[in-house]
mmCIF file of C-alpha atoms in Angstrom:
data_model
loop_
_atom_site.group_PDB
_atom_site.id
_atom_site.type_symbol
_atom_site.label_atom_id
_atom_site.label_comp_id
_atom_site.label_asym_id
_atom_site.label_seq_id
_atom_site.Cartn_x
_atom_site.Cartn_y
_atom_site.Cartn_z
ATOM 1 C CA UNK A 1 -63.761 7.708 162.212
ATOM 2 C CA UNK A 2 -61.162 7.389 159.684
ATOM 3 C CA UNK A 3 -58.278 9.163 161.599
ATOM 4 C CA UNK A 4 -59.281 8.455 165.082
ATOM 5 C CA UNK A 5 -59.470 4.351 165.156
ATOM 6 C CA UNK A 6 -56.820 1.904 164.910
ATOM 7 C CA UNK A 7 -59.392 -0.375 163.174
ATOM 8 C CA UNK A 8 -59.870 1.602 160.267
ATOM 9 C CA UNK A 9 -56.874 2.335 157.655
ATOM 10 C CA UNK A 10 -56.564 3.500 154.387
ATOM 11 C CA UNK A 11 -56.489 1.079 151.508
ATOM 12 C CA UNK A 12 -55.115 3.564 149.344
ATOM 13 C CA UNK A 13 -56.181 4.996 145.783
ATOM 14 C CA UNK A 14 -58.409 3.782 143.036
ATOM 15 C CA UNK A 15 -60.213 4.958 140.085
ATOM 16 C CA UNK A 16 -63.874 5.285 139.941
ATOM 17 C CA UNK A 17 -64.693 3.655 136.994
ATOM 18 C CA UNK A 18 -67.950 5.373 136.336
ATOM 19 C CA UNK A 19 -67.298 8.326 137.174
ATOM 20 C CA UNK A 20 -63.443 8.448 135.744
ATOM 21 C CA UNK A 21 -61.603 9.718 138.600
ATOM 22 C CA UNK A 22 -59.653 8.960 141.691
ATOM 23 C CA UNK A 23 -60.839 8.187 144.829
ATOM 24 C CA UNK A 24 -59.059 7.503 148.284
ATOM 25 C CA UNK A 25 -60.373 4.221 150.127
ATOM 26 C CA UNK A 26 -60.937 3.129 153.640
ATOM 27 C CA UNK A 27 -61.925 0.627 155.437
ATOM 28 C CA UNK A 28 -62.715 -0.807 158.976
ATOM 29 C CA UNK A 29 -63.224 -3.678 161.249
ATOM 30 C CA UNK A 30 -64.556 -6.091 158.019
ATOM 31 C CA UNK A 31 -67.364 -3.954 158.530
ATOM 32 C CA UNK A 32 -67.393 -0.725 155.788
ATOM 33 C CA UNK A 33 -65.149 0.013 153.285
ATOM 34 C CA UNK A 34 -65.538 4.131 152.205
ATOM 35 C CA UNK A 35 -64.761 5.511 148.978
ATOM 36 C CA UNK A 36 -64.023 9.318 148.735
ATOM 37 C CA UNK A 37 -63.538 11.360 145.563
ATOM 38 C CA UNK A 38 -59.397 12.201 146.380
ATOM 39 C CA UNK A 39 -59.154 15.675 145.226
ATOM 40 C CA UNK A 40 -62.642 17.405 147.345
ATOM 41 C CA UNK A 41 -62.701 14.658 149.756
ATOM 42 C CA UNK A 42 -66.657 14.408 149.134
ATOM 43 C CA UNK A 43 -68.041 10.587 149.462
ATOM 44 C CA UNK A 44 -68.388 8.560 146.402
ATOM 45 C CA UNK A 45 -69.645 5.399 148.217
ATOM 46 C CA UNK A 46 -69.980 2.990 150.672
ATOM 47 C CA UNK A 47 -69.924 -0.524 150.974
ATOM 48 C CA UNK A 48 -71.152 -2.772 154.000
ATOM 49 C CA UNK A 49 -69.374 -6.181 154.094
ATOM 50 C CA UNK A 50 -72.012 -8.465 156.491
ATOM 51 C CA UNK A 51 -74.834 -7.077 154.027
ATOM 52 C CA UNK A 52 -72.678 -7.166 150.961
ATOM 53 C CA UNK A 53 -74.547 -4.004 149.550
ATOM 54 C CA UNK A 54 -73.147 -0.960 148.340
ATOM 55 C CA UNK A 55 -73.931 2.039 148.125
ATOM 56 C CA UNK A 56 -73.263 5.611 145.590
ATOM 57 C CA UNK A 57 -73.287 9.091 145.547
ATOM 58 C CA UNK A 58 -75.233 10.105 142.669
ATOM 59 C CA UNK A 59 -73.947 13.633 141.130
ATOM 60 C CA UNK A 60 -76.360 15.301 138.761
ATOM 61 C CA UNK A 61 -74.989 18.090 136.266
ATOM 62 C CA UNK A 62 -77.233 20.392 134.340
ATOM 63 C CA UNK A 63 -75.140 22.861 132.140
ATOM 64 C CA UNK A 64 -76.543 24.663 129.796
ATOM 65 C CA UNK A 65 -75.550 26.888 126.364
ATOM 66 C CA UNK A 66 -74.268 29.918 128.493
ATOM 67 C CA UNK A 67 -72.044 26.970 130.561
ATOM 68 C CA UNK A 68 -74.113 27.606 133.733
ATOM 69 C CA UNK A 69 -77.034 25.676 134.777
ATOM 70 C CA UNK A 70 -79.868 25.073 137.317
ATOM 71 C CA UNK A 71 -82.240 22.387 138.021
ATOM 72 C CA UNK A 72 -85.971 22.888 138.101
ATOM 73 C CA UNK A 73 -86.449 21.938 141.912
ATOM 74 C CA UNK A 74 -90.024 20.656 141.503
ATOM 75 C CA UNK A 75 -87.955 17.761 140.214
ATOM 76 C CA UNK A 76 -87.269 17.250 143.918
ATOM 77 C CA UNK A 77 -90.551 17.344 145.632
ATOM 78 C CA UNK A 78 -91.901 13.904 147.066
ATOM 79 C CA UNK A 79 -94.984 13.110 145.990
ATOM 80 C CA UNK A 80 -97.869 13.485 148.436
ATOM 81 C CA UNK A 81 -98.136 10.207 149.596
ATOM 82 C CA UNK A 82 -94.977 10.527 151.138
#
């Protein structure tokens, strides 16, 4: 939707200030502005102007003494009421 609208254009770069590093903006119609990280292109965040709400990628990072790491996926499974 980014490159194939003439409502949406790019609002150019920014840094992410809690994550410390740049991301490429765009938004369209007065309706979404998107955040991308600029070097991998993966989303950083959204945010939706008529509900004024927005919304983040969260990254988790386990490394451990080796400089690899892995995350127990239990940590993952929804509890049974869900």
């Amino acid at each position: 939707w980014r490159r194939t609208t003439s409502s949406s254009y790019n609002t150019g770069d920014d840094v992410d200030s809690t994550a410390d590093r740049l991301v490429c903006g765009w938004t369209k119609a007065d309706f979404i502005d998107y955040y991308a990280d600029a070097e991998t292109n993966v989303p950083d965040s959204w945010y939706f102007h008529t509900m004024k709400a927005s919304f983040r990628v969260l990254n988790y990072t386990v490394t451990n003494e080796d400089g690899g790491g892995s995350i127990d996926a239990d940590l993952f499974e929804p509890p049974d009421y869900c």
